Amino acid sequence: MTSLNVRPAADSAYDVVALGEVMLRLDPGNRRVRTARNFDVWEGGGEYNVARGLRRCFGLRGAIVTALADNEIGRLVEDFMLTGGLDTQYVQWVPYDGIGREVRNGLNFTERGFGARGAVGVSDRGNTAISQLKPDDVDWDALFSRGVRWLHTGGIFAALSESSADVAEAAMAAARRHGTIVSYDLNYRPSLWKGIGGEERAREVNRRLAQHVDVMIGNEEDFTASLGFEVEGVDENLTDLDTGAFRAMIKTASEAYPNFQVIATTLRGVRSASRNDWGAIAWSRTEGFAEATHRADLEIFDRVGGGDSFASGLAYGLMELGSLQEAVEYGAAHGALAMTTPGDTTMVTRAEVAKLAGGGSARVQR
């Protein structure tokens, strides 16, 4: 018995639709933001990265629902999204006022970190176009009536403004009315919630949205800060990836939210910015628990986007592979591989994910 009843691909216009902000990422490479003289430029966003991964790595059909100020920066982000292979017809273009007083596009400066120096993210995203989106700006029923197998959104989008959570709720409710699976990555970011109520507000918003979720994703901090489920004996200095405490937390969450069909959490032990222990555990009502291969002392090139790539691999597995064990293995393998390249988004292939998930090594390919 499979974990989810997913709409057939033949009856769907899209395999996945993502709702969230897409920012311009400025990457100083091996340098610091504060001393950089040039930057590589990428696109990225917690929700968008998942749909892009499903398109570029796994070959599924995807679309992005977002909003951008109509200027040269917005059009650059659009160009990246087109390269990512997502349908952009649901992008809301907002007239630009010339200086960004009324609306602007988000920027994200991100250092990869190295060794004892951790990764650093500095976002510049206040008053962005997507933060001003309202629930009725998109005809959600028209979108989902076309046939959508999977909707992905999350806690980053929900934290952008007072209206963002209402937009997410409208999209999630419409998706479920039309038989679309809804996944949600809690993705707790203290900087986003700091000025609008902190953890208390985060829990209020995420507990409300959790009632519309089929597949809930997060790490130990996400479940604690966003939903209030404590992972006993685990803190931010996690070094031991023993899953007993996570299994207990997942059991509690599944009882609190009977609508959760699948719960998945990534397990990351940070030895240094360049070396992490990496794993994952998932649970479903029909299959129980499944645990991914534990990768101790994994070498990291750029950790940003690893969790998003886990989510896309997990979603692919749940849609296409049939078992929770395969899904969590694909998620963990995709996350591990995505962290070997720069930028938020995946640069790996489905064959590479399948090889690593099946126990393959990093021997040279010739």
Coordinates of C-alpha atoms in Angstrom, one line a residue, residues 62-363:
G62 CA 6.1 22.4 -12.9
A63 CA 4.8 25.9 -12.5
I64 CA 5.6 28.8 -10.1
V65 CA 3.1 31.1 -8.5
T66 CA 5.0 34.3 -7.4
A67 CA 5.0 38.0 -7.9
L68 CA 7.8 40.3 -9.2
A69 CA 8.2 44.0 -9.7
D70 CA 8.4 44.6 -13.4
N71 CA 11.9 46.0 -13.9
E72 CA 15.2 44.7 -15.1
I73 CA 15.9 42.8 -11.9
G74 CA 12.5 41.1 -12.1
R75 CA 13.1 40.2 -15.7
L76 CA 16.5 38.7 -14.7
V77 CA 14.8 36.5 -12.1
E78 CA 12.3 35.5 -14.8
D79 CA 15.2 34.5 -17.1
F80 CA 16.5 32.3 -14.4
M81 CA 13.1 30.7 -13.8
L82 CA 12.8 30.0 -17.5
T83 CA 16.2 28.3 -17.4
G84 CA 14.8 26.3 -14.5
G85 CA 12.1 25.0 -16.8
L86 CA 9.1 26.2 -14.9
D87 CA 5.9 27.6 -16.4
T88 CA 5.9 31.3 -15.5
Q89 CA 2.3 32.2 -16.7
Y90 CA 1.2 32.5 -13.1
V91 CA 3.8 35.1 -12.2
Q92 CA 2.1 38.3 -11.1
W93 CA 3.9 41.3 -12.6
V94 CA 3.5 44.5 -10.5
P95 CA 4.3 47.9 -12.0
Y96 CA 7.5 49.4 -10.7
D97 CA 7.6 52.9 -9.3
G98 CA 11.1 53.7 -10.3
I99 CA 12.9 53.5 -6.9
G100 CA 11.2 50.7 -4.9
R101 CA 9.2 52.9 -2.6
E102 CA 6.0 50.9 -3.2
V103 CA 7.3 47.6 -4.6
R104 CA 10.6 45.9 -5.2
N105 CA 12.3 42.5 -5.8
G106 CA 14.1 40.6 -3.1
L107 CA 17.8 40.1 -2.9
N108 CA 19.7 37.4 -0.9
F109 CA 23.4 37.7 -0.2
T110 CA 24.7 34.3 0.9
E111 CA 28.1 33.1 2.0
R112 CA 28.8 29.4 1.8
G113 CA 31.0 29.3 4.8
F114 CA 34.1 27.1 5.3
G115 CA 35.5 25.1 8.2
A116 CA 34.9 27.0 11.4
R117 CA 33.2 29.9 9.6
G118 CA 29.5 29.1 9.2
A119 CA 27.3 30.0 6.2
V120 CA 25.7 33.4 6.4
G121 CA 22.6 34.7 4.7
V122 CA 21.7 38.4 4.5
S123 CA 18.3 39.0 2.9
D124 CA 17.1 42.3 1.6
R125 CA 13.4 41.5 0.9
G126 CA 11.2 44.1 2.6
N127 CA 8.2 45.3 0.7
T128 CA 8.6 42.9 -2.1
A129 CA 6.0 42.2 -4.7
I130 CA 5.2 38.7 -3.5
S131 CA 4.7 39.9 0.1
Q132 CA 1.9 42.2 -1.1
L133 CA 0.0 39.4 -2.9
K134 CA -3.6 38.9 -1.7
P135 CA -5.7 35.7 -1.7
D136 CA -7.9 36.7 -4.6
D137 CA -5.1 37.9 -6.8
V138 CA -4.9 34.3 -8.2
D139 CA -7.8 32.3 -9.4
W140 CA -6.9 29.2 -7.4
D141 CA -9.8 27.1 -8.5
A142 CA -9.1 27.8 -12.2
L143 CA -5.5 26.7 -11.7
F144 CA -6.1 23.5 -9.8
S145 CA -9.1 22.5 -11.9
R146 CA -6.6 22.1 -14.8
G147 CA -5.2 19.1 -12.8
V148 CA -2.2 19.5 -10.5
R149 CA -0.7 16.5 -8.7
W150 CA 1.2 18.4 -6.0
L151 CA 1.3 21.8 -4.4
H152 CA 4.4 22.9 -2.5
T153 CA 4.6 26.0 -0.2
G154 CA 6.0 26.7 3.2
G155 CA 6.9 28.8 6.2
I156 CA 9.2 31.2 4.4
F157 CA 6.4 32.4 2.2
A158 CA 3.9 32.4 5.1
A159 CA 6.2 34.8 7.1
L160 CA 6.6 37.5 4.4
S161 CA 3.6 39.6 5.5
E162 CA 0.3 39.7 7.2
S163 CA -1.5 38.6 4.0
S164 CA 1.0 35.9 2.9
A165 CA -0.5 33.3 5.3
D166 CA -3.9 34.0 4.0
V167 CA -2.7 33.6 0.4
A168 CA -1.1 30.2 1.3
E169 CA -4.3 29.1 3.0
A170 CA -6.4 30.0 0.0
A171 CA -4.1 28.1 -2.3
M172 CA -3.8 25.0 0.0
A173 CA -7.6 24.8 0.5
A174 CA -8.2 25.1 -3.2
A175 CA -5.6 22.4 -3.9
R176 CA -7.2 20.0 -1.6
R177 CA -10.7 20.7 -3.0
H178 CA -9.4 19.5 -6.4
G179 CA -7.6 16.4 -5.2
T180 CA -4.0 17.9 -5.1
I181 CA -1.5 16.7 -2.6
V182 CA -0.2 19.6 -0.4
S183 CA 3.3 19.6 1.0
Y184 CA 4.6 22.3 3.3
D185 CA 8.2 22.9 4.5
L186 CA 8.2 24.6 7.8
N187 CA 11.5 26.3 7.1
Y188 CA 11.7 28.4 10.2
R189 CA 13.7 31.6 9.7
P190 CA 14.1 33.7 12.9
S191 CA 14.9 36.8 10.9
L192 CA 11.6 36.7 9.1
W193 CA 9.5 36.4 12.2
K194 CA 11.5 38.7 14.5
G195 CA 9.6 41.9 13.7
I196 CA 6.1 40.4 13.5
G197 CA 5.7 38.4 16.7
G198 CA 8.6 35.9 16.8
E199 CA 8.0 32.3 17.7
E200 CA 4.6 32.9 19.1
R201 CA 3.4 34.3 15.8
A202 CA 5.2 31.6 13.8
R203 CA 3.3 28.9 15.8
E204 CA 0.0 30.7 15.4
V205 CA 0.4 30.9 11.6
N206 CA 1.9 27.5 11.0
R207 CA -0.6 25.7 13.2
R208 CA -3.4 27.2 11.2
L209 CA -1.8 26.2 7.9
A210 CA -0.9 22.8 9.1
Q211 CA -4.5 21.8 9.0
H212 CA -4.4 21.9 5.2
V213 CA -1.2 19.8 4.8
D214 CA -0.8 16.2 3.6
V215 CA 3.0 16.1 3.7
M216 CA 4.8 18.0 6.4
I217 CA 8.5 18.6 6.1
G218 CA 11.1 20.2 8.5
N219 CA 14.1 19.8 10.7
E220 CA 14.3 19.7 14.5
E221 CA 14.3 23.5 14.8
D222 CA 11.3 23.8 12.4
F223 CA 9.1 21.5 14.3
T224 CA 10.0 23.0 17.7
A225 CA 9.8 26.7 16.7
S226 CA 7.0 26.6 14.2
L227 CA 4.6 23.9 15.7
G228 CA 5.8 23.6 19.3
F229 CA 6.7 19.9 19.1
E230 CA 9.8 19.4 21.3
V231 CA 12.5 16.9 20.1
E232 CA 13.7 15.6 23.5
G233 CA 17.4 15.7 24.1
V234 CA 18.2 17.6 20.8
D235 CA 19.4 21.2 20.5
E236 CA 20.9 23.3 17.8
N237 CA 24.3 21.7 18.5
L238 CA 23.0 18.3 17.2
T239 CA 25.9 15.9 16.7
D240 CA 24.3 12.5 17.2
L241 CA 21.8 11.6 14.5
D242 CA 20.0 9.0 16.7
T243 CA 16.4 9.0 15.5
G244 CA 14.6 7.8 18.6
A245 CA 13.7 11.4 19.7
F246 CA 12.6 12.3 16.2
R247 CA 10.3 9.2 16.0
A248 CA 8.7 10.2 19.3
M249 CA 8.1 13.8 18.0
I250 CA 6.7 12.6 14.7
K251 CA 4.3 10.3 16.5
T252 CA 3.1 13.2 18.6
A253 CA 2.7 15.4 15.5
S254 CA 0.7 12.7 13.6
E255 CA -1.7 12.4 16.5
A256 CA -2.2 16.2 16.7
Y257 CA -2.8 16.5 13.0
P258 CA -4.8 13.6 11.6
N259 CA -4.6 15.1 8.1
F260 CA -0.8 14.5 8.0
Q261 CA -0.3 11.5 5.7
V262 CA 3.5 11.8 5.6
I263 CA 5.9 13.6 7.9
A264 CA 9.6 13.9 7.0
T265 CA 12.5 15.5 8.8
T266 CA 16.1 16.0 7.7
L267 CA 18.9 15.3 10.2
R268 CA 22.0 17.5 10.1
G269 CA 24.9 17.3 12.5
V270 CA 27.2 20.3 11.9
R271 CA 30.8 19.3 12.5
S272 CA 31.9 22.3 10.6
A273 CA 30.6 24.4 7.7
S274 CA 32.4 22.0 5.4
R275 CA 31.6 18.7 7.0
N276 CA 28.1 17.6 8.2
D277 CA 26.5 14.4 9.3
W278 CA 23.4 14.1 7.0
G279 CA 20.4 11.9 7.2
A280 CA 16.6 11.8 7.1
I281 CA 13.6 10.0 8.6
A282 CA 10.1 9.8 7.3
W283 CA 6.8 8.4 8.4
S284 CA 3.4 7.6 6.8
R285 CA 0.1 6.4 8.1
T286 CA 0.2 3.4 5.8
E287 CA 3.9 2.4 5.9
G288 CA 5.2 3.6 9.3
F289 CA 8.8 4.8 9.6
A290 CA 11.5 4.7 7.0
E291 CA 15.1 6.0 7.5
A292 CA 17.5 7.1 4.9
T293 CA 21.1 6.0 4.6
H294 CA 23.1 7.9 7.3
R295 CA 26.0 9.8 5.7
A296 CA 28.5 10.7 8.4
D297 CA 31.0 13.4 7.8
L298 CA 29.6 14.4 4.4
E299 CA 31.7 17.0 2.6
I300 CA 29.7 20.2 1.9
F301 CA 30.4 22.8 -0.8
D302 CA 27.3 24.9 -0.4
R303 CA 24.7 23.9 2.1
V304 CA 22.0 26.3 1.0
G305 CA 19.2 24.5 -0.7
G306 CA 20.0 21.1 0.7
G307 CA 16.7 20.8 2.5
D308 CA 14.8 22.0 -0.5
S309 CA 16.5 19.3 -2.6
F310 CA 15.6 16.7 0.0
A311 CA 11.9 17.9 -0.3
S312 CA 12.0 17.6 -4.1
G313 CA 13.5 14.1 -4.0
L314 CA 11.0 13.0 -1.4
A315 CA 8.1 14.4 -3.5
Y316 CA 9.4 12.6 -6.6
G317 CA 9.7 9.3 -4.7
L318 CA 6.2 9.6 -3.3
M319 CA 4.8 10.5 -6.7
E320 CA 6.7 8.0 -8.9
L321 CA 8.5 5.3 -6.9
G322 CA 5.8 3.8 -4.7
S323 CA 7.4 3.3 -1.4
L324 CA 8.3 5.6 1.5
Q325 CA 11.7 4.0 1.9
E326 CA 12.6 4.8 -1.7
A327 CA 11.2 8.3 -1.3
V328 CA 13.3 9.2 1.8
E329 CA 16.4 7.7 0.2
Y330 CA 15.9 9.8 -3.0
G331 CA 15.3 12.9 -0.8
A332 CA 18.4 12.4 1.3
A333 CA 20.6 11.5 -1.8
H334 CA 19.4 14.5 -3.8
G335 CA 20.0 16.8 -0.8
A336 CA 23.5 15.4 -0.3
L337 CA 24.4 15.9 -4.0
A338 CA 22.8 19.4 -4.3
M339 CA 25.2 20.5 -1.5
T340 CA 28.2 19.6 -3.7
T341 CA 27.5 22.5 -6.1
P342 CA 27.1 26.3 -5.7
G343 CA 23.8 28.0 -5.6
D344 CA 20.4 27.2 -4.1
T345 CA 19.3 24.9 -6.9
T346 CA 20.2 21.4 -8.0
M347 CA 22.7 20.7 -10.7
V348 CA 22.5 16.9 -10.6
T349 CA 20.7 14.3 -12.6
R350 CA 18.1 11.7 -11.7
A351 CA 20.6 9.0 -12.6
E352 CA 23.1 10.4 -10.2
V353 CA 20.4 10.5 -7.4
A354 CA 19.4 6.9 -8.2
K355 CA 23.0 5.8 -8.1
L356 CA 23.7 7.4 -4.7
A357 CA 20.4 6.3 -3.2
G358 CA 21.2 2.8 -4.3
G359 CA 24.6 2.8 -2.5
G360 CA 26.8 4.1 -5.3
S361 CA 30.2 5.8 -4.7
A362 CA 31.9 9.0 -6.0
R363 CA 34.4 7.1 -8.2

